[in-house]
PDB file of C-alpha atoms in Angstrom:
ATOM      1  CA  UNK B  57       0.000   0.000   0.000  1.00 51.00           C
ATOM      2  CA  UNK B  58       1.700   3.302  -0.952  1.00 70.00           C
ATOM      3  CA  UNK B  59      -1.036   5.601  -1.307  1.00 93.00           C
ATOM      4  CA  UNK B  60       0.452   7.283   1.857  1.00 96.00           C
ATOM      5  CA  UNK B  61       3.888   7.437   2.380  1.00 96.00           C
ATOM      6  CA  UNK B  62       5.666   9.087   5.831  1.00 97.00           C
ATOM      7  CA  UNK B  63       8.758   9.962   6.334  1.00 97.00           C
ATOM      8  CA  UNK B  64      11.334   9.005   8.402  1.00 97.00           C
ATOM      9  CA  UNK B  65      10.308   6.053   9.454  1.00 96.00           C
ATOM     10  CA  UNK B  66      12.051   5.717  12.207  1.00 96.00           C
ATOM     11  CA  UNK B  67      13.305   8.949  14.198  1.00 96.00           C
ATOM     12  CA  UNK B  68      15.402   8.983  17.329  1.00 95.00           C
ATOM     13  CA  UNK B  69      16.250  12.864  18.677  1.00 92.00           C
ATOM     14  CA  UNK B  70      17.007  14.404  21.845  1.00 90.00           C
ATOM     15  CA  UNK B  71      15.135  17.160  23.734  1.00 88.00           C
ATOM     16  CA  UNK B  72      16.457  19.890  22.539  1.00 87.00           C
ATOM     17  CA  UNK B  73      16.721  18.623  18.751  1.00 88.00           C
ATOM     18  CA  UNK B  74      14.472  20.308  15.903  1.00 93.00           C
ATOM     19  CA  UNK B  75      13.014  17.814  13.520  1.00 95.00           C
ATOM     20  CA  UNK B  76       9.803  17.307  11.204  1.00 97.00           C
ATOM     21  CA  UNK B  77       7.954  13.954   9.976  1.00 98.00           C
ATOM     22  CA  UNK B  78       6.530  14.124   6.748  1.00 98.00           C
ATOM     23  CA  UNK B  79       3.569  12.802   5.050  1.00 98.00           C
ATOM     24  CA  UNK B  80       2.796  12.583   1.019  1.00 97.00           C
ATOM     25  CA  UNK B  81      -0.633  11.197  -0.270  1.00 96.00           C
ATOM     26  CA  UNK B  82      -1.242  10.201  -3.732  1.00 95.00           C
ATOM     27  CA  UNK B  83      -4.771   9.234  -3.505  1.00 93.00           C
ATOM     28  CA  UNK B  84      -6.366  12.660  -4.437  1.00 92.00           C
ATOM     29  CA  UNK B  85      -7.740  12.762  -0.975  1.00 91.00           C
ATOM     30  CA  UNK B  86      -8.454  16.930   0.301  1.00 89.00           C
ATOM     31  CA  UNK B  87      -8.426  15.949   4.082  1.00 90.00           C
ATOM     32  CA  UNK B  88      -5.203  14.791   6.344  1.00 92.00           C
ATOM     33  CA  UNK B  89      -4.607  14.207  10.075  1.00 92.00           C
ATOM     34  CA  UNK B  90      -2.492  13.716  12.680  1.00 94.00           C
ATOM     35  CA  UNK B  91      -2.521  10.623  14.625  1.00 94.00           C
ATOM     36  CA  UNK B  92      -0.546   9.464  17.788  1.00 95.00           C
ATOM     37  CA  UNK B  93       0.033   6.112  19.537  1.00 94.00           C
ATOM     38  CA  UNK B  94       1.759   5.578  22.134  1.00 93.00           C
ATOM     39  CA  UNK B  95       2.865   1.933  23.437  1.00 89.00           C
ATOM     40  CA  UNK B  96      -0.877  -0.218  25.017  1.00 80.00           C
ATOM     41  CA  UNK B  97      -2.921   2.560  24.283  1.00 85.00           C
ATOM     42  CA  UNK B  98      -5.472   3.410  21.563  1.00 87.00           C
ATOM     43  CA  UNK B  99      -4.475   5.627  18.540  1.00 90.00           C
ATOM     44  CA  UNK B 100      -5.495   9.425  19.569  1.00 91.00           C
ATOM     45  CA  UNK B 101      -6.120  12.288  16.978  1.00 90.00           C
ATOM     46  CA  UNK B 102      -3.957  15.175  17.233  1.00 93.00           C
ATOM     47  CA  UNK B 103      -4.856  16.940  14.113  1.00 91.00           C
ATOM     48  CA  UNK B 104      -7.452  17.380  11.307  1.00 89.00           C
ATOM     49  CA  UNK B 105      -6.679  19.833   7.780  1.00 90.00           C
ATOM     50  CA  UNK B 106      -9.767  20.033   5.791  1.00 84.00           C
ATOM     51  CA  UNK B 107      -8.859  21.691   2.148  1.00 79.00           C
ATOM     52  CA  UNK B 108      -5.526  23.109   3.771  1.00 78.00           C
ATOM     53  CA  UNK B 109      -7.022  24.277   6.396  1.00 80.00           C
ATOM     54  CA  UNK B 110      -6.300  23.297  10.089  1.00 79.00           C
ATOM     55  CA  UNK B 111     -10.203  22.186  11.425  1.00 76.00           C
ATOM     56  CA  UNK B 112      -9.358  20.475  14.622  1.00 75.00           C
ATOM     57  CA  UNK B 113      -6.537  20.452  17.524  1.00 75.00           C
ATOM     58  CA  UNK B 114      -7.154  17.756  20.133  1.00 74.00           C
ATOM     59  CA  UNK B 115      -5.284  20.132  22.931  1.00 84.00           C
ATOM     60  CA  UNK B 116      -2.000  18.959  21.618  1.00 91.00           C
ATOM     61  CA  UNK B 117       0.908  21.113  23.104  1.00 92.00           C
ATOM     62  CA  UNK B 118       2.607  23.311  21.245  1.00 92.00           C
ATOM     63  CA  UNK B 119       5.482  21.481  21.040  1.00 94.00           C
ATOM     64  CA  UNK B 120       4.144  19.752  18.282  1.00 95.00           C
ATOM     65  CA  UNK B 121       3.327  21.879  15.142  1.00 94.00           C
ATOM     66  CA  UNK B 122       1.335  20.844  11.924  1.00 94.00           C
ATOM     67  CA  UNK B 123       1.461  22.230   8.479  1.00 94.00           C
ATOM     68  CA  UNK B 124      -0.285  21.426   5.474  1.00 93.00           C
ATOM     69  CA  UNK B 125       1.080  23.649   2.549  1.00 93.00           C
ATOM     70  CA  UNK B 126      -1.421  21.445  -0.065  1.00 92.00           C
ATOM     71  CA  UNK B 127      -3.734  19.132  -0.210  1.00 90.00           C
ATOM     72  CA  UNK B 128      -1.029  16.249  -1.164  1.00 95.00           C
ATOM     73  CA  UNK B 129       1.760  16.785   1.868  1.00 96.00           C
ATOM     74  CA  UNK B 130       1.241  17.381   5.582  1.00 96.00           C
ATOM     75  CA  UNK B 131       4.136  18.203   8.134  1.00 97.00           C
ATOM     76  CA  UNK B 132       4.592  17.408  11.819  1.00 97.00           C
ATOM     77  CA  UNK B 133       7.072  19.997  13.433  1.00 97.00           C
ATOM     78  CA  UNK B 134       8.502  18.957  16.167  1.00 96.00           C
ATOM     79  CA  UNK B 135      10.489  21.022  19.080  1.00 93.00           C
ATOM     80  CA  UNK B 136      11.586  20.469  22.855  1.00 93.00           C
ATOM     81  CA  UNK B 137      10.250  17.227  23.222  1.00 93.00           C
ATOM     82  CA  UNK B 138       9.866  15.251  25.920  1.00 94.00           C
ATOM     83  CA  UNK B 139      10.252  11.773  26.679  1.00 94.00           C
ATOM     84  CA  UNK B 140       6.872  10.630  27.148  1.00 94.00           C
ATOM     85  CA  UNK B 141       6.402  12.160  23.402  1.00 95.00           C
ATOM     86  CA  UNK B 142       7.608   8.575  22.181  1.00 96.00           C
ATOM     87  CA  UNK B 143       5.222   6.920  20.021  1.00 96.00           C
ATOM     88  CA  UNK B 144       4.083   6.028  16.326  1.00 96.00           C
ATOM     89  CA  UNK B 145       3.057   8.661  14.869  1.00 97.00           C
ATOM     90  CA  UNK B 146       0.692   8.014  12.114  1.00 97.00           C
ATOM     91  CA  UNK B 147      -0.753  10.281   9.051  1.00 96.00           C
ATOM     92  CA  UNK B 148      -4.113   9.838   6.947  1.00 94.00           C
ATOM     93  CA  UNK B 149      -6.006  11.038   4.308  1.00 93.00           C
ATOM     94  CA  UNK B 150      -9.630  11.086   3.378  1.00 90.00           C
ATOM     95  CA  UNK B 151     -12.183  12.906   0.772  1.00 85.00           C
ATOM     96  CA  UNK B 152     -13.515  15.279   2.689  1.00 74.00           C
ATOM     97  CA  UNK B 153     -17.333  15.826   2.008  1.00 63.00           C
ATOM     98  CA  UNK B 154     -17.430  13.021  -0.894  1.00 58.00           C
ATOM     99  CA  UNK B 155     -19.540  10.041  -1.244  1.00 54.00           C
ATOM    100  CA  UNK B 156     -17.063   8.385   1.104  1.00 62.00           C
ATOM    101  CA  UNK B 157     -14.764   9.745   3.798  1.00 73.00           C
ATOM    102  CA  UNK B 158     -12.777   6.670   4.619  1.00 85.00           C
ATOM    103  CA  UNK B 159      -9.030   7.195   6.295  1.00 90.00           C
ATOM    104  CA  UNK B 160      -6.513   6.107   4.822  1.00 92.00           C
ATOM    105  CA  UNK B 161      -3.232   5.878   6.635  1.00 95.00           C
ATOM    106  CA  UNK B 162       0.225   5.668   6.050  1.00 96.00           C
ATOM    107  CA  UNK B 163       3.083   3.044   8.187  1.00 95.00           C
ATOM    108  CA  UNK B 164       3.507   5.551  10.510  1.00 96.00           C
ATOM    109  CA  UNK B 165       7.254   7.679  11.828  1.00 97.00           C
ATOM    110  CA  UNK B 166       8.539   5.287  14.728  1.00 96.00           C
ATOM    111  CA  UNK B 167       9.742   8.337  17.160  1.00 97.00           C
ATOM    112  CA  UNK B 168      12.251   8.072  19.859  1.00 96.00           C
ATOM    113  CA  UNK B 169      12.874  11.396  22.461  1.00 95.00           C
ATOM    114  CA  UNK B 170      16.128  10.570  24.628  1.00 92.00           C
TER     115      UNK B 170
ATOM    116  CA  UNK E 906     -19.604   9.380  18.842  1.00 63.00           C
ATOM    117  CA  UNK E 907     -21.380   6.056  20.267  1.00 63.00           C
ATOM    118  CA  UNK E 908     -18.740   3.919  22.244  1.00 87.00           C
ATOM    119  CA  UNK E 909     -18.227   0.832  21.440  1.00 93.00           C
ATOM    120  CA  UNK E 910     -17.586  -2.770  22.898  1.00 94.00           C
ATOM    121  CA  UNK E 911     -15.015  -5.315  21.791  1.00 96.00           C
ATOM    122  CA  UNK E 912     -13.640  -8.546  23.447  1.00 97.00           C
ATOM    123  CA  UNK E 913      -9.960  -8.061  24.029  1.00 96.00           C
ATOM    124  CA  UNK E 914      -8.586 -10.972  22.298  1.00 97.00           C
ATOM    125  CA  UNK E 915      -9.721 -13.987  19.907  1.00 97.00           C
ATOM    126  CA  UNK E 916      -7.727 -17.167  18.614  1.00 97.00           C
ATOM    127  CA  UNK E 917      -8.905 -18.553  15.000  1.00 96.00           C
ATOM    128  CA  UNK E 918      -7.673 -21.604  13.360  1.00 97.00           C
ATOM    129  CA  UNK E 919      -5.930 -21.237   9.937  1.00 97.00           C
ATOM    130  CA  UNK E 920      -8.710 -21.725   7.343  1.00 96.00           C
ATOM    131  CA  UNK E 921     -11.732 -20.969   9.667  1.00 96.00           C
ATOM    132  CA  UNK E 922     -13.991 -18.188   9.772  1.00 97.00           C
ATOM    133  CA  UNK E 923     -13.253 -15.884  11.998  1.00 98.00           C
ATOM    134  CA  UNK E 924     -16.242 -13.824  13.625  1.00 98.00           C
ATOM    135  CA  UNK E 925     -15.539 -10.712  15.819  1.00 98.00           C
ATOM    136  CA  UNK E 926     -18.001  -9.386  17.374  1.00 97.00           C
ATOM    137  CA  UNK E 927     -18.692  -5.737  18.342  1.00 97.00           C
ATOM    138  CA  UNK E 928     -21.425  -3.572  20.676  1.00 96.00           C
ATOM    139  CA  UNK E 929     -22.562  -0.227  19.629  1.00 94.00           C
ATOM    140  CA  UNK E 930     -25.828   0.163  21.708  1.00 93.00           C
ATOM    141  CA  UNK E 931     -25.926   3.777  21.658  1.00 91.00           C
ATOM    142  CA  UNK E 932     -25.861   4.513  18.114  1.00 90.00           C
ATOM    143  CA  UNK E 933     -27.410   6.637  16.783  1.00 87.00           C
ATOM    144  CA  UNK E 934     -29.559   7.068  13.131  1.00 85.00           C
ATOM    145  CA  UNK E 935     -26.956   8.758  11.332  1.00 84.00           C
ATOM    146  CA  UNK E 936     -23.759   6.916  12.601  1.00 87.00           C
ATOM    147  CA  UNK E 937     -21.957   4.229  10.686  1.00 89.00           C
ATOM    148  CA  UNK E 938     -20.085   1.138  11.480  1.00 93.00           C
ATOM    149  CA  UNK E 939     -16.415   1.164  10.517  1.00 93.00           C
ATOM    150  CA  UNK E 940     -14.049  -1.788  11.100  1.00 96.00           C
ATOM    151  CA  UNK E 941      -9.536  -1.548  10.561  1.00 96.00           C
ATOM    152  CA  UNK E 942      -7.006  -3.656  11.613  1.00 96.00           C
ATOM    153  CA  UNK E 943      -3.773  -3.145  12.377  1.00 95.00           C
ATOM    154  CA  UNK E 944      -0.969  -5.366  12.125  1.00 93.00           C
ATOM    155  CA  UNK E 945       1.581  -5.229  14.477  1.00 87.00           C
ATOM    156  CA  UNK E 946       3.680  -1.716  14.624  1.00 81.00           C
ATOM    157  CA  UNK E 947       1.773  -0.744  11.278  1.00 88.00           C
ATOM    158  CA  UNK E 948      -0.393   2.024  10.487  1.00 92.00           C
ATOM    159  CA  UNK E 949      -4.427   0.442  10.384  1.00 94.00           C
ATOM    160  CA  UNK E 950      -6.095  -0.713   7.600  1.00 94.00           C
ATOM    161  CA  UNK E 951      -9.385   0.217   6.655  1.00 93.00           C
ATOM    162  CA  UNK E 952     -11.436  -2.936   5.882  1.00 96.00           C
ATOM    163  CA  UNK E 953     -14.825  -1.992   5.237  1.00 95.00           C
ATOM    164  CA  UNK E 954     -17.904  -0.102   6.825  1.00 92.00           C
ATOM    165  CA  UNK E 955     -21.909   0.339   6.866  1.00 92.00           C
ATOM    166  CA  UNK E 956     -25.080   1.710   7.806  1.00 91.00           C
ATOM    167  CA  UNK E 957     -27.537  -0.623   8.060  1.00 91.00           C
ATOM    168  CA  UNK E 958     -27.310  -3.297   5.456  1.00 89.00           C
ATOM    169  CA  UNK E 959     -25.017  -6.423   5.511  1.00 94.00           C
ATOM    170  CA  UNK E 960     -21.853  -5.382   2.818  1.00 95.00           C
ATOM    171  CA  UNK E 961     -19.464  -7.678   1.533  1.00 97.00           C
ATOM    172  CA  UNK E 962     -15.644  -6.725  -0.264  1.00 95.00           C
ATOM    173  CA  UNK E 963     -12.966  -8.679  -1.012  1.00 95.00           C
ATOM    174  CA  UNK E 964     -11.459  -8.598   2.544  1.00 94.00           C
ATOM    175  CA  UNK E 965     -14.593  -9.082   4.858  1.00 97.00           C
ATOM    176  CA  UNK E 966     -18.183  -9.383   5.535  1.00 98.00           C
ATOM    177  CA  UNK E 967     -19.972  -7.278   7.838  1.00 98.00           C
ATOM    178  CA  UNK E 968     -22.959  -7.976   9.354  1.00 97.00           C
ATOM    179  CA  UNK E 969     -25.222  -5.418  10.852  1.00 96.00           C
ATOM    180  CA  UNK E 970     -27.931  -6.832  13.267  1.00 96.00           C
ATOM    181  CA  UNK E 971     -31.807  -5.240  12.671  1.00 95.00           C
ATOM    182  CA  UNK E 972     -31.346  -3.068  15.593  1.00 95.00           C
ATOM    183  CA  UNK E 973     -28.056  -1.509  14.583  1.00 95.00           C
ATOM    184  CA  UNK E 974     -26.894  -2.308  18.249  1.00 95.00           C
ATOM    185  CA  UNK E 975     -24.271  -4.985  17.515  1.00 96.00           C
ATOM    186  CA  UNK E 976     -22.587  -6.340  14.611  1.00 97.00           C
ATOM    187  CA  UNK E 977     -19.858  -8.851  13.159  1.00 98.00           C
ATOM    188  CA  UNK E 978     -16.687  -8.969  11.025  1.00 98.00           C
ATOM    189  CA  UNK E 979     -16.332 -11.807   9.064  1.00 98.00           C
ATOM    190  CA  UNK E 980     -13.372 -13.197   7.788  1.00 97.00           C
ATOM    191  CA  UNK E 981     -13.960 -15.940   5.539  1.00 96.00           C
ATOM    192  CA  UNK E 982     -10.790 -18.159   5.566  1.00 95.00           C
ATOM    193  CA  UNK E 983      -8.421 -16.501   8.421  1.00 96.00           C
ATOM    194  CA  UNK E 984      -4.888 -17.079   7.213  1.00 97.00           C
ATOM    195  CA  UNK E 985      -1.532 -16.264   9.444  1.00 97.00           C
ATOM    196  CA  UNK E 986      -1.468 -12.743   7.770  1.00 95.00           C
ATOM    197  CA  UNK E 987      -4.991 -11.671   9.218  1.00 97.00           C
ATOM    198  CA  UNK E 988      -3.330 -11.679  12.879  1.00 97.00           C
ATOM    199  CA  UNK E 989      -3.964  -8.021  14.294  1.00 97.00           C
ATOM    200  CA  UNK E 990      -5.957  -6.140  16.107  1.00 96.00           C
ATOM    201  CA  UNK E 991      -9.239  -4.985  14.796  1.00 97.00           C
ATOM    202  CA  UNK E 992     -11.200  -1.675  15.568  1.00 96.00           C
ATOM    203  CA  UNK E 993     -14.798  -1.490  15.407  1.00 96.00           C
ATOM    204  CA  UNK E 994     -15.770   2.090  14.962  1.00 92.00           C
ATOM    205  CA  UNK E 995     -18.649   3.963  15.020  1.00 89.00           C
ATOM    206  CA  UNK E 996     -19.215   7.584  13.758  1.00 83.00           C
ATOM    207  CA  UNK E 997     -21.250  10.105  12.028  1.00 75.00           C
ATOM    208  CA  UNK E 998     -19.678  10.776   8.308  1.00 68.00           C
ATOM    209  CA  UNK E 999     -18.890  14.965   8.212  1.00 60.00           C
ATOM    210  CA  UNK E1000     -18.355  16.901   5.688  1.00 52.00           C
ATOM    211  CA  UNK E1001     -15.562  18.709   6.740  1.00 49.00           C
ATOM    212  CA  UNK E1002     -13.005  15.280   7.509  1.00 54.00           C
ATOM    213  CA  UNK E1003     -14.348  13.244  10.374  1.00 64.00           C
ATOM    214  CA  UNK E1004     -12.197  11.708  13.053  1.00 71.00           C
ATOM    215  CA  UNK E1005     -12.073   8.390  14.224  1.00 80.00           C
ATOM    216  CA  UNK E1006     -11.823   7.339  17.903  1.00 83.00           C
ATOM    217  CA  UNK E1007     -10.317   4.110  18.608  1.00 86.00           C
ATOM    218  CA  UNK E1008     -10.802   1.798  21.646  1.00 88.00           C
ATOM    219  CA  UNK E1009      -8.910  -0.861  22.533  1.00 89.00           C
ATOM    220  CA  UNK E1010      -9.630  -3.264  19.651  1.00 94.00           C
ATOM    221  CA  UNK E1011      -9.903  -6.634  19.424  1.00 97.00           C
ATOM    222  CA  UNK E1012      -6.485  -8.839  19.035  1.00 96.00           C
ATOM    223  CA  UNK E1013      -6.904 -11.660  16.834  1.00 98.00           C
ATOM    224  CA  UNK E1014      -4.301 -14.582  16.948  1.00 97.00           C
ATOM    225  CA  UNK E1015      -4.249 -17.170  13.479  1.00 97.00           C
ATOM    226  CA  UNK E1016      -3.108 -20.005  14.506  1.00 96.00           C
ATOM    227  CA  UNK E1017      -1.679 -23.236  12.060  1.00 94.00           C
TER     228      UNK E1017
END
């Protein structure tokens, strides 16, 4: 399945490192989010773009910072993180306010915070 | 979003049906029934979904009882491959990108 690709996907940084996971659909899809899971516990939304723009933050801290610059690539910015920010981090895509609004997600950035 | 009910784990033998059940007594008119899986450390896989009528794809079969309250996921011939854990979801379709909210799932184990 490559109709969403991330990027690294596996990322080990320290707190005071700077880095970004990336996400690339290729299904046509006009809606991406932002999905977390951390280890025994159920995937959590952080973040929903709806035609580029930014329709829902789950109370994320701002530590983590999304950006959508199309429809086709979303960004995860990520700064001063903290151990207990460890987790697979997972992207999808959907048609927003098509016949059908299935996710579709991608394998998912394997993060590490020392 | 109604809440849902899944059985934490499930063992199938390779070649069997397996059935997974799933409880969704609060949903509402408008909500739908969603089922992924996700294999271990991989992002979940959407498997199929529905209203109120029984729909079959090339993956599953889902069946949806009269009262919408509980419902099934069929797999027809398990193989070693299908071991995951499945999410039964249920949700209202939005226009603007809905999200999904996922429970603990149930964790199937194929066996040979």
């Amino acid at each position: 399945e490559t109709g969403v690709t991330q990027t690294p996907r596996h990322l080990v940084m320290g707190m005071t490192n700077k880095k970004s996971l990336k996400c690339e659909q290729h299904l046509g899809h006009n809606a991406m989010y932002w999905y977390k899971q951390s280890a025994k516990k159920p995937l959590e939304l952080m973040f929903v773009y709806s035609l580029e723009e930014r329709v829902e933050n789950n109370s994320v801290p701002s530590r983590f910072s999304p950006e959508c610059p199309n429809s086709s690539h979303l960004f995860l910015h990520l700064h001063t993180l903290q151990p207990e920010d460890s987790a697979l981090y997972l992207c999808a895509s959907s048609i927003s306010g098509g016949a059908t609004d299935t996710q579709y997600f991608g394998p998912g950035t394997r993060l590490t915070v020392l | 979003d109604a809440k849902t009910t899944q059985p934490p784990s499930m063992d199938c033998a390779e070649g069997r049906a397996a059935n997974l059940p799933c409880n969704h007594s609060t949903i509402s008119g408008n909500e739908y029934v969603y089922w992924y899986r996700q294999i271990h450390s991989q992002g979940p896989q959407y498997i199929i979904h529905g209203l109120k009528n029984n729909e079959t794809n090339e993956m599953a079969s889902l069946i949806i009882t009269e009262d919408r309250k509980s419902s099934t996921l069929i797999l027809p011939h398990a193989t070693l491959r299908d071991t995951a854990v499945y999410y039964c979801i249920v949700r209202v379709r939005k226009n603007q990108g809905g999200k999904l909210i996922f429970g603990q799932g149930t964790e199937l184990s194929v066996k040979p």
